[in-house]
């Protein structure tokens, strides 16, 4: 499904296949305390592991890992993973590098570009994601782009001793097509 690793150009951001040259940016992203909280990421990851991770993503045709670049600088990543090929379904995840990149329209445009690619250049029918209830900015962006809330995973995250729910959202190909037509 994702053997081809495209470069997708928008006005604010360009998405390009991740590679080891972006590992410093990824290290900043996974080390940022606010990004860790918003994505519910426990634990630490070594620089070496991240280097190996980005060096090998191109070898996997069941996922698409794209770097979000703004003004030629790595500002985050957006990923289609957990492919269910029989049901033409996958998961989406996105994270920008930290607060300095938030609120500039990068996330909105990156998701728009990936949805357009997924629903025009691949046969995917359904793209789902999970978002913690406290992540109001992300929930706003997903809803704005046509993701529909489908359910709640109760006490999905334990962070600093507190339990948090995750909202499950998805967008279907016909919904994306109808939205694209209405915006055209
Ligand atoms: C979630 C994320 C990808 C969004 O990308 P972004 O570039 O920051 O968002 P944008 O600038 O494109 O859009 C932000 C929108 O949220 C709105 N917003 C900002 N803070 C908000 C809040 N606390 N509550 C509700 N809406 C909020 C803005 O007004 C804007 O809405 P608009 O486009 O309708 O005007 C990015 O903030 C991020 O990477 N966060 C950290 C990691 C993360 O949370 N990942 C998602 C895990 S599910």
Coordinates of N, CA, C and O and ligand atoms in Angstrom, one line a residue:
X1 N 0.8 -1.2 0.0 CA 0.0 0.0 0.0 C 0.9 1.3 0.0 O 0.5 2.2 -0.6
X2 N 2.0 1.2 0.8 CA 2.8 2.4 0.9 C 4.2 2.1 0.4 O 5.2 2.7 0.9
X3 N 4.4 1.3 -0.7 CA 5.7 1.1 -1.2 C 6.3 2.4 -1.7 O 7.5 2.6 -1.6
X4 N 5.5 3.2 -2.4 CA 5.9 4.5 -2.8 C 6.0 5.5 -1.7 O 5.0 5.5 -0.9
X5 N 7.1 6.2 -1.5 CA 7.2 7.2 -0.4 C 7.2 8.6 -1.1 O 8.2 9.0 -1.6
X6 N 6.0 9.2 -1.1 CA 5.9 10.5 -1.8 C 6.4 11.7 -1.1 O 6.6 11.6 0.1
X7 N 6.7 12.7 -1.8 CA 6.9 14.1 -1.3 C 5.6 14.9 -1.6 O 5.2 14.9 -2.7
X8 N 5.0 15.4 -0.6 CA 3.8 16.1 -0.7 C 4.0 17.6 -0.4 O 4.4 17.9 0.7
X9 N 3.7 18.5 -1.3 CA 4.0 19.9 -1.1 C 2.7 20.7 -0.8 O 1.7 20.6 -1.6
X10 N 2.8 21.5 0.3 CA 1.7 22.4 0.6 C 2.2 23.8 0.5 O 3.3 24.0 -0.1
X11 N 1.5 24.7 1.1 CA 2.0 26.1 1.1 C 2.8 26.4 2.3 O 3.8 27.1 2.2
X12 N 2.5 25.8 3.5 CA 3.2 26.1 4.7 C 4.3 25.0 4.9 O 5.4 25.2 5.4
X13 N 3.9 23.7 4.6 CA 4.8 22.6 4.8 C 5.0 21.7 3.6 O 4.1 21.7 2.7
X14 N 6.1 21.0 3.6 CA 6.3 20.0 2.6 C 6.6 18.7 3.4 O 7.3 18.7 4.4
X15 N 5.9 17.6 3.0 CA 6.1 16.3 3.7 C 7.0 15.5 2.8 O 6.8 15.4 1.6
X16 N 8.1 14.9 3.4 CA 9.0 14.1 2.7 C 9.4 12.9 3.5 O 9.2 12.9 4.7
X17 N 9.7 11.8 2.8 CA 10.1 10.6 3.5 C 11.1 10.8 4.5 O 12.1 11.5 4.3
X18 N 10.9 10.2 5.7 CA 11.9 10.4 6.8 C 13.2 9.7 6.5 O 13.2 8.7 5.8
X19 N 14.3 10.2 7.0 CA 15.6 9.6 6.8 C 16.5 9.9 8.0 O 16.1 10.8 8.8
X20 N 17.6 9.3 8.1 CA 18.5 9.5 9.3 C 19.0 10.9 9.4 O 19.3 11.4 10.5
X21 N 18.9 11.7 8.3 CA 19.4 13.1 8.4 C 18.4 14.0 9.3 O 18.8 15.1 9.7
X22 N 17.2 13.4 9.6 CA 16.3 14.2 10.4 C 16.3 13.7 11.9 O 15.4 14.1 12.7
X23 N 17.3 12.9 12.3 CA 17.2 12.3 13.6 C 17.3 13.3 14.7 O 16.7 13.1 15.8
X24 N 18.1 14.4 14.5 CA 18.2 15.4 15.6 C 16.8 16.0 15.9 O 16.5 16.2 17.0
X25 N 16.1 16.3 14.8 CA 14.7 16.8 15.0 C 13.8 15.8 15.7 O 13.1 16.2 16.7
X26 N 13.9 14.5 15.3 CA 13.1 13.5 16.0 C 13.5 13.4 17.5 O 12.6 13.2 18.3
X27 N 14.8 13.5 17.8 CA 15.2 13.4 19.1 C 14.6 14.6 20.0 O 14.2 14.4 21.1
X28 N 14.6 15.8 19.4 CA 14.0 16.9 20.1 C 12.5 16.7 20.3 O 12.0 16.9 21.4
X29 N 11.9 16.1 19.3 CA 10.4 15.8 19.4 C 10.1 14.8 20.5 O 9.3 15.1 21.4
X30 N 10.8 13.7 20.6 CA 10.5 12.7 21.5 C 11.0 13.1 22.9 O 10.6 12.4 23.9
X31 N 11.8 14.1 23.1 CA 12.3 14.5 24.4 C 11.5 15.6 25.0 O 11.7 16.0 26.1
X32 N 10.6 16.3 24.2 CA 9.9 17.4 24.6 C 8.8 17.0 25.6 O 7.9 16.2 25.3
X33 N 8.8 17.6 26.8 CA 7.9 17.2 27.9 C 6.4 17.4 27.5 O 5.6 16.5 27.8
X34 N 6.1 18.5 26.8 CA 4.7 18.7 26.4 C 4.3 17.8 25.3 O 3.1 17.3 25.4
X35 N 5.1 17.5 24.4 CA 4.8 16.5 23.3 C 4.6 15.1 23.9 O 3.6 14.4 23.6
X36 N 5.4 14.8 24.9 CA 5.3 13.5 25.6 C 4.0 13.4 26.3 O 3.3 12.4 26.2
X37 N 3.6 14.5 27.0 CA 2.3 14.5 27.7 C 1.1 14.3 26.7 O 0.2 13.5 26.9
X38 N 1.2 15.1 25.6 CA 0.0 15.2 24.7 C -0.1 13.9 23.9 O -1.2 13.5 23.5
X39 N 1.0 13.2 23.7 CA 1.0 11.9 23.0 C 1.0 10.7 24.0 O 1.0 9.6 23.5
X40 N 1.1 11.0 25.3 CA 1.1 9.9 26.2 C 2.3 9.0 26.1 O 2.1 7.8 26.3
X41 N 3.4 9.6 25.8 CA 4.6 8.8 25.6 C 5.4 8.6 26.9 O 6.1 9.6 27.3
X42 N 5.4 7.4 27.4 CA 6.2 7.2 28.6 C 7.6 6.8 28.2 O 7.8 6.2 27.1
X43 N 8.6 7.0 29.1 CA 9.9 6.4 28.9 C 10.8 7.3 28.0 O 10.4 8.3 27.4
X44 N 12.0 6.8 27.8 CA 13.0 7.5 27.0 C 13.4 6.6 25.8 O 13.3 5.4 25.9
X45 N 13.9 7.2 24.7 CA 14.4 6.5 23.6 C 15.8 7.0 23.3 O 16.0 8.2 23.3
X46 N 16.7 6.1 23.0 CA 18.1 6.5 22.7 C 18.2 7.1 21.3 O 17.5 6.8 20.4
X47 N 19.2 7.9 21.2 CA 19.5 8.6 20.0 C 19.8 7.5 18.9 O 19.4 7.6 17.8
X48 N 20.5 6.5 19.3 CA 20.9 5.4 18.4 C 19.7 4.7 17.9 O 19.6 4.4 16.7
X49 N 18.7 4.4 18.8 CA 17.5 3.7 18.3 C 16.8 4.6 17.3 O 16.3 4.1 16.3
X50 N 16.7 5.9 17.6 CA 16.0 6.8 16.7 C 16.6 6.8 15.3 O 16.0 6.9 14.3
X51 N 18.0 6.8 15.3 CA 18.7 6.9 14.1 C 18.4 5.6 13.2 O 18.1 5.7 12.1
X52 N 18.4 4.5 13.9 CA 18.1 3.2 13.3 C 16.6 3.2 12.8 O 16.3 2.8 11.7
X53 N 15.8 3.8 13.6 CA 14.3 3.9 13.2 C 14.1 4.6 11.9 O 13.5 4.1 11.0
X54 N 14.7 5.9 11.9 CA 14.5 6.7 10.7 C 15.2 6.1 9.5 O 14.8 6.3 8.3
X55 N 16.3 5.4 9.7 CA 17.1 4.9 8.6 C 16.4 3.7 7.9 O 16.7 3.3 6.8
X56 N 15.4 3.1 8.6 CA 14.8 1.9 8.1 C 13.3 2.0 7.7 O 12.7 1.1 7.2
X57 N 12.8 3.2 7.9 CA 11.3 3.4 7.6 C 11.0 3.1 6.1 O 9.9 2.6 5.7
X58 N 12.0 3.5 5.2 CA 11.7 3.3 3.8 C 11.6 1.8 3.4 O 11.0 1.5 2.3
X59 N 12.1 0.9 4.2 CA 12.0 -0.5 3.9 C 10.7 -1.1 4.1 O 10.4 -2.3 3.8
X60 N 9.7 -0.4 4.7 CA 8.5 -0.9 5.1 C 7.3 -0.4 4.2 O 7.0 0.8 4.3
X61 N 6.7 -1.4 3.5 CA 5.7 -0.9 2.6 C 4.3 -0.9 3.2 O 3.3 -0.6 2.6
X62 N 4.2 -1.3 4.5 CA 2.9 -1.3 5.2 C 2.8 -0.1 6.1 O 1.9 0.0 7.0
X63 N 3.6 1.0 5.9 CA 3.5 2.2 6.6 C 4.1 3.3 5.9 O 4.9 3.1 5.0
X64 N 3.7 4.5 6.2 CA 4.2 5.7 5.5 C 4.6 6.7 6.6 O 3.8 7.2 7.4
X65 N 5.9 7.0 6.7 CA 6.4 7.9 7.7 C 7.0 9.2 7.0 O 8.0 9.1 6.3
X66 N 6.3 10.3 7.2 CA 6.7 11.5 6.5 C 7.2 12.6 7.5 O 6.5 12.8 8.5
X67 N 8.3 13.2 7.1 CA 8.8 14.4 7.9 C 8.0 15.6 7.5 O 7.7 15.8 6.3
X68 N 7.6 16.4 8.5 CA 7.0 17.7 8.2 C 8.1 18.7 8.2 O 8.7 19.0 9.2
X69 N 8.3 19.4 7.0 CA 9.3 20.4 6.8 C 8.7 21.7 6.6 O 7.8 21.9 5.8
X70 N 9.2 22.7 7.3 CA 8.8 24.1 7.1 C 10.0 24.9 6.9 O 10.9 24.9 7.8
X71 N 10.1 25.7 5.8 CA 11.3 26.5 5.5 C 12.6 25.6 5.6 O 13.6 25.9 6.2
X72 N 12.4 24.4 5.1 CA 13.6 23.4 5.0 C 14.0 22.9 6.4 O 15.1 22.3 6.5
X73 N 13.2 23.1 7.4 CA 13.6 22.7 8.7 C 12.6 21.6 9.2 O 11.3 21.7 8.9
X74 N 13.1 20.5 9.8 CA 12.2 19.5 10.3 C 11.4 20.0 11.5 O 12.0 20.5 12.5
X75 N 10.1 20.0 11.4 CA 9.2 20.5 12.5 C 8.3 19.4 13.0 O 7.5 19.7 13.9
X76 N 8.4 18.1 12.6 CA 7.6 17.1 13.1 C 7.5 15.9 12.1 O 8.1 15.9 11.1
X77 N 6.6 15.0 12.5 CA 6.3 13.8 11.6 C 4.9 13.5 11.6 O 4.1 13.8 12.6
X78 N 4.5 12.9 10.5 CA 3.1 12.4 10.4 C 3.2 11.0 9.8 O 4.0 10.8 8.8
X79 N 2.4 10.1 10.3 CA 2.6 8.7 10.0 C 1.3 8.0 9.8 O 0.3 8.2 10.6
X80 N 1.3 7.2 8.7 CA 0.2 6.2 8.6 C 0.8 4.8 8.9 O 1.7 4.4 8.3
X81 N 0.1 4.2 9.9 CA 0.7 2.9 10.3 C -0.5 1.9 10.7 O -1.6 2.2 10.4
X82 N -0.1 0.8 11.3 CA -1.1 -0.2 11.7 C -2.1 -0.5 10.5 O -3.3 -0.5 10.7
X83 N -1.5 -0.8 9.4 CA -2.3 -1.0 8.2 C -3.0 -2.4 8.3 O -2.5 -3.4 8.7
X84 N -4.3 -2.3 8.0 CA -5.2 -3.5 7.9 C -5.6 -3.6 6.4 O -6.6 -3.0 6.0
X85 N -4.8 -4.3 5.7 CA -4.9 -4.2 4.2 C -6.2 -4.8 3.8 O -6.9 -4.4 2.8
X86 N -6.7 -5.9 4.4 CA -7.9 -6.6 4.0 C -9.1 -5.6 4.2 O -10.1 -5.7 3.4
X87 N -9.0 -4.7 5.1 CA -10.2 -3.8 5.4 C -9.9 -2.4 4.9 O -10.6 -1.4 5.3
X88 N -8.7 -2.2 4.2 CA -8.4 -0.9 3.7 C -8.4 0.2 4.7 O -9.0 1.3 4.6
X89 N -7.8 -0.1 5.9 CA -7.9 0.8 7.0 C -6.5 0.9 7.6 O -5.6 0.0 7.6
X90 N -6.2 2.1 8.2 CA -4.9 2.3 8.9 C -5.1 3.4 10.0 O -6.2 4.0 10.1
X91 N -4.1 3.5 10.7 CA -4.0 4.5 11.8 C -3.2 5.8 11.3 O -2.3 5.6 10.5
X92 N -3.6 6.9 11.9 CA -2.8 8.1 11.6 C -2.3 8.7 12.9 O -3.0 8.7 13.9
X93 N -1.0 9.1 12.9 CA -0.5 9.8 14.1 C 0.4 11.0 13.6 O 1.0 10.9 12.6
X94 N 0.4 12.0 14.4 CA 1.1 13.2 14.1 C 1.7 13.9 15.3 O 1.0 13.8 16.4
X95 N 2.9 14.4 15.2 CA 3.4 15.2 16.3 C 4.4 16.2 15.8 O 5.2 15.9 15.0
X96 N 4.2 17.5 16.2 CA 5.2 18.5 15.9 C 6.3 18.5 17.0 O 6.1 17.9 18.0
X97 N 7.3 19.2 16.7 CA 8.6 19.1 17.5 C 8.4 19.7 18.9 O 9.2 19.3 19.8
X98 N 7.5 20.6 19.1 CA 7.4 21.3 20.4 C 6.6 22.5 20.2 O 6.2 22.9 19.1
X99 N 6.4 23.3 21.4 CA 5.5 24.4 21.4 C 5.9 25.5 20.3 O 5.0 26.2 19.8
X100 N 7.2 25.6 20.0 CA 7.6 26.6 19.0 C 7.0 26.3 17.6 O 6.9 27.3 16.8
X101 N 6.5 25.1 17.4 CA 5.9 24.8 16.1 C 4.4 24.7 16.1 O 3.7 24.6 15.1
X102 N 3.8 24.8 17.3 CA 2.4 24.7 17.5 C 1.7 25.9 17.0 O 2.2 27.0 17.1
X103 N 0.4 25.8 16.5 CA -0.4 26.9 16.2 C -0.1 27.7 15.0 O -0.5 28.9 14.9
X104 N 0.7 27.2 14.1 CA 1.1 27.9 12.9 C 0.5 27.3 11.7 O 0.9 27.6 10.5
X105 N -0.4 26.4 11.8 CA -1.1 25.8 10.7 C -0.4 24.6 10.1 O -0.8 24.0 9.1
X106 N 0.8 24.2 10.7 CA 1.5 23.1 10.1 C 0.8 21.8 10.2 O 0.7 21.0 9.3
X107 N 0.2 21.6 11.4 CA -0.5 20.3 11.7 C -1.7 20.2 10.7 O -1.9 19.1 10.1
X108 N -2.5 21.2 10.6 CA -3.7 21.2 9.8 C -3.3 20.8 8.3 O -3.9 19.9 7.7
X109 N -2.3 21.5 7.8 CA -1.9 21.3 6.4 C -1.3 19.9 6.2 O -1.6 19.3 5.2
X110 N -0.5 19.5 7.2 CA 0.1 18.1 7.1 C -1.0 17.1 7.0 O -0.9 16.1 6.2
X111 N -2.0 17.2 7.8 CA -3.0 16.2 7.8 C -3.8 16.2 6.5 O -4.1 15.2 5.9
X112 N -4.1 17.5 6.1 CA -4.8 17.6 4.8 C -4.1 16.9 3.7 O -4.7 16.2 2.8
X113 N -2.8 17.2 3.6 CA -1.9 16.6 2.6 C -2.0 15.0 2.6 O -2.1 14.4 1.6
X114 N -1.9 14.5 3.8 CA -1.8 13.0 4.0 C -3.2 12.4 3.6 O -3.3 11.4 3.0
X115 N -4.3 13.1 4.0 CA -5.6 12.5 3.7 C -5.8 12.6 2.2 O -6.3 11.6 1.6
X116 N -5.4 13.7 1.6 CA -5.6 13.8 0.1 C -4.8 12.7 -0.6 O -5.2 12.0 -1.5
X117 N -3.6 12.4 -0.1 CA -2.7 11.4 -0.7 C -3.4 10.0 -0.5 O -3.6 9.2 -1.4
X118 N -3.8 9.7 0.7 CA -4.4 8.4 1.1 C -5.6 8.1 0.3 O -5.8 7.0 -0.2
X119 N -6.5 9.1 0.1 CA -7.8 8.9 -0.5 C -7.7 9.2 -2.0 O -8.8 9.0 -2.7
X120 N -6.6 9.6 -2.6 CA -6.5 9.7 -4.1 C -5.5 8.7 -4.7 O -5.7 8.3 -5.8
X121 N -4.4 8.5 -3.9 CA -3.3 7.7 -4.5 C -3.3 6.3 -4.0 O -2.4 5.5 -4.4
X122 N -4.1 6.0 -3.0 CA -4.1 4.6 -2.4 C -5.6 4.2 -2.3 O -6.5 5.1 -2.3
X123 N -5.9 2.9 -2.2 CA -7.3 2.5 -2.1 C -7.9 2.6 -0.6 O -9.0 2.1 -0.4
X124 N -7.2 3.2 0.3 CA -7.6 3.2 1.7 C -9.0 3.7 1.8 O -9.5 4.7 1.1
X125 N -9.8 3.1 2.7 CA -11.2 3.5 2.9 C -11.4 4.2 4.2 O -12.3 5.1 4.4
X126 N -10.5 3.9 5.2 CA -10.8 4.4 6.6 C -9.5 4.7 7.2 O -8.5 3.9 7.2
X127 N -9.4 5.9 7.9 CA -8.2 6.3 8.6 C -8.7 6.7 10.0 O -9.5 7.5 10.2
X128 N -8.1 6.0 11.0 CA -8.6 6.2 12.4 C -7.4 6.8 13.2 O -6.3 6.8 12.8
X129 N -7.7 7.2 14.4 CA -6.7 7.7 15.3 C -7.3 7.7 16.7 O -8.5 7.6 16.9
X130 N -6.4 7.8 17.7 CA -6.8 8.0 19.1 C -6.2 9.3 19.6 O -5.1 9.6 19.3
X131 N -7.0 10.1 20.4 CA -6.5 11.3 21.0 C -7.0 11.4 22.4 O -8.2 11.1 22.7
X132 N -6.1 11.9 23.3 CA -6.5 12.0 24.7 C -7.5 13.1 24.9 O -7.4 14.2 24.2
X133 N -8.4 13.0 25.8 CA -9.5 14.0 26.0 C -9.0 15.3 26.3 O -9.5 16.4 25.9
X134 N -7.8 15.4 27.0 CA -7.3 16.7 27.4 C -6.6 17.4 26.3 O -6.2 18.6 26.4
X135 N -6.4 16.8 25.1 CA -5.7 17.4 24.0 C -6.7 18.1 23.1 O -7.0 17.7 22.0
X136 N -7.1 19.3 23.6 CA -8.2 20.1 23.0 C -7.8 20.6 21.6 O -8.6 20.6 20.7
X137 N -6.5 21.0 21.5 CA -6.1 21.5 20.2 C -6.1 20.4 19.1 O -6.7 20.6 18.0
X138 N -5.6 19.2 19.4 CA -5.6 18.1 18.4 C -7.0 17.7 18.1 O -7.4 17.5 16.9
X139 N -7.9 17.6 19.1 CA -9.3 17.2 18.8 C -10.0 18.3 17.9 O -10.7 17.9 17.0
X140 N -9.7 19.6 18.2 CA -10.3 20.6 17.3 C -9.8 20.4 15.9 O -10.6 20.5 14.9
X141 N -8.5 20.2 15.7 CA -8.0 20.0 14.3 C -8.6 18.8 13.6 O -9.0 18.9 12.5
X142 N -8.6 17.7 14.3 CA -9.2 16.5 13.7 C -10.6 16.6 13.3 O -11.0 16.3 12.2
X143 N -11.4 17.3 14.2 CA -12.8 17.5 13.9 C -13.0 18.4 12.7 O -13.8 18.2 11.8
X144 N -12.2 19.5 12.7 CA -12.2 20.5 11.6 C -11.9 19.8 10.2 O -12.5 20.2 9.2
X145 N -11.1 18.7 10.2 CA -10.7 18.1 9.0 C -11.6 16.9 8.7 O -11.3 16.2 7.7
X146 N -12.6 16.7 9.4 CA -13.6 15.7 9.0 C -13.6 14.4 9.8 O -14.4 13.5 9.5
X147 N -12.7 14.3 10.8 CA -12.7 13.1 11.6 C -13.9 13.1 12.5 O -14.3 14.1 13.1
X148 N -14.5 11.9 12.7 CA -15.8 11.8 13.5 C -15.5 11.0 14.7 O -14.8 10.0 14.7
X149 N -16.0 11.4 15.9 CA -15.8 10.7 17.1 C -16.6 9.4 17.1 O -17.8 9.4 16.8
X150 N -15.9 8.3 17.4 CA -16.6 7.0 17.3 C -16.8 6.3 18.7 O -17.5 5.4 18.8
X151 N -16.0 6.8 19.6 CA -16.1 6.1 20.9 C -15.0 6.6 21.9 O -14.2 7.5 21.5
X152 N -15.1 6.1 23.1 CA -14.1 6.5 24.1 C -13.5 5.2 24.7 O -14.1 4.3 25.0
X153 N -12.2 5.3 24.8 CA -11.4 4.3 25.5 C -11.1 4.8 26.9 O -10.3 5.7 27.1
X154 N -11.9 4.2 27.8 CA -11.8 4.8 29.2 C -10.5 4.4 29.9 O -9.9 3.4 29.7
X155 N -10.0 5.4 30.7 CA -8.7 5.2 31.4 C -7.6 4.6 30.5 O -6.9 3.6 30.9
X156 N -7.5 5.2 29.4 CA -6.5 4.6 28.4 C -5.1 5.0 28.8 O -4.1 4.3 28.5
X157 N -4.9 6.2 29.5 CA -3.6 6.7 29.8 C -3.5 7.0 31.3 O -4.4 7.5 31.9
X158 N -2.4 6.6 31.9 CA -2.1 6.9 33.3 C -0.9 7.9 33.2 O 0.2 7.5 32.8
X159 N -1.1 9.1 33.6 CA -0.1 10.2 33.5 C 0.0 10.9 34.8 O -1.0 11.4 35.3
X160 N 1.1 10.9 35.4 CA 1.4 11.5 36.7 C 0.3 11.0 37.7 O -0.2 11.8 38.5
X161 N 0.0 9.8 37.7 CA -1.0 9.2 38.6 C -2.4 9.4 38.4 O -3.3 9.0 39.1
X162 N -2.7 10.2 37.3 CA -4.1 10.4 36.9 C -4.5 9.6 35.7 O -3.7 9.4 34.8
X163 N -5.8 9.2 35.7 CA -6.3 8.4 34.5 C -6.9 9.4 33.5 O -7.6 10.3 33.9
X164 N -6.7 9.1 32.2 CA -7.3 9.9 31.1 C -7.9 9.0 30.1 O -7.3 8.0 29.7
X165 N -9.1 9.4 29.5 CA -9.7 8.7 28.4 C -9.1 9.1 27.1 O -8.6 10.2 27.0
X166 N -9.2 8.2 26.1 CA -8.8 8.5 24.7 C -10.1 8.5 23.9 O -11.0 7.6 24.1
X167 N -10.2 9.5 23.0 CA -11.4 9.5 22.1 C -10.9 8.8 20.8 O -9.8 9.1 20.3
X168 N -11.7 7.9 20.3 CA -11.4 7.3 19.0 C -12.1 8.0 17.9 O -13.3 8.3 18.0
X169 N -11.4 8.4 16.8 CA -12.0 9.1 15.7 C -11.6 8.5 14.4 O -10.5 7.8 14.3
X170 N -12.4 8.7 13.4 CA -12.0 8.2 12.1 C -12.7 9.0 11.0 O -13.7 9.7 11.2
X171 N -12.0 9.0 9.8 CA -12.6 9.6 8.6 C -12.7 8.5 7.5 O -11.7 7.7 7.4
X172 N -13.8 8.5 6.8 CA -14.0 7.5 5.7 C -13.8 8.1 4.4 O -14.1 9.3 4.2
X173 N -13.4 7.4 3.4 CA -13.2 7.9 2.1 C -14.3 8.7 1.5 O -14.2 9.8 1.1
X174 N -15.6 8.2 1.6 CA -16.7 9.0 1.0 C -16.9 10.3 1.7 O -17.3 11.3 1.1
X175 N -16.6 10.3 3.1 CA -16.8 11.5 3.8 C -15.7 12.5 3.4 O -16.0 13.7 3.2
X176 N -14.5 12.1 3.2 CA -13.4 12.9 2.7 C -13.8 13.5 1.3 O -13.6 14.7 1.0
X177 N -14.3 12.6 0.4 CA -14.6 13.0 -0.9 C -15.7 14.1 -0.9 O -15.6 15.1 -1.6
X178 N -16.7 13.9 -0.1 CA -17.8 14.8 0.0 C -17.3 16.2 0.5 O -17.7 17.3 0.0
X179 N -16.4 16.1 1.5 CA -15.9 17.4 2.1 C -15.0 18.1 1.0 O -15.1 19.3 0.9
X180 N -14.2 17.3 0.3 CA -13.4 17.9 -0.7 C -14.2 18.6 -1.8 O -13.9 19.7 -2.3
X181 N -15.3 17.9 -2.2 CA -16.2 18.5 -3.2 C -16.8 19.8 -2.7 O -16.9 20.8 -3.5
X182 N -17.2 19.8 -1.4 CA -17.9 21.0 -0.9 C -16.9 22.2 -0.8 O -17.4 23.3 -0.8
X183 N -15.6 21.9 -0.6 CA -14.7 23.0 -0.5 C -14.1 23.5 -1.8 O -13.5 24.5 -1.9
X184 N -14.4 22.6 -2.9 CA -13.8 23.0 -4.2 C -14.5 24.2 -4.8 O -15.6 24.5 -4.5
Ligands
LIG1 C1 -2.0 18.5 17.4 C2 -1.1 19.2 16.4 C3 -0.6 18.3 15.3 C4 -1.9 20.4 15.7 O1 -1.0 21.0 14.8 P1 -0.8 22.6 14.9 O2 0.0 23.0 13.8 O3 -0.4 23.0 16.3 O4 -2.3 23.1 14.7 P2 -2.8 24.2 13.7 O5 -2.0 25.5 13.9 O6 -2.9 23.7 12.3 O7 -4.3 24.4 14.2 C5 -4.6 24.7 15.5 C6 -6.1 24.9 15.6 O8 -6.5 24.5 17.0 C7 -7.1 25.6 17.6 N1 -6.7 25.5 19.0 C8 -5.5 25.9 19.6 N2 -5.5 25.6 20.9 C9 -6.7 25.1 21.2 C10 -7.4 24.6 22.4 N3 -6.7 24.6 23.5 N4 -8.6 24.1 22.3 C11 -9.3 24.1 21.1 N5 -8.7 24.5 19.9 C12 -7.5 25.0 20.0 C13 -6.6 26.8 16.9 O9 -7.4 27.9 17.1 C14 -6.6 26.3 15.5 O10 -7.9 26.3 15.0 P3 -8.3 26.9 13.6 O11 -7.5 26.3 12.5 O12 -9.8 26.5 13.5 O13 -8.2 28.4 13.7 C15 0.2 19.9 17.1 O14 -0.2 20.9 18.0 C16 1.0 18.9 17.9 O15 1.9 18.2 17.3 N6 0.8 18.8 19.2 C17 1.7 17.9 20.0 C18 1.5 16.4 19.7 C19 0.1 16.0 19.6 O16 -0.8 16.5 20.4 N7 -0.2 15.1 18.7 C20 -1.5 14.6 18.5 C21 -1.7 13.4 19.3 S1 -3.3 12.6 19.1

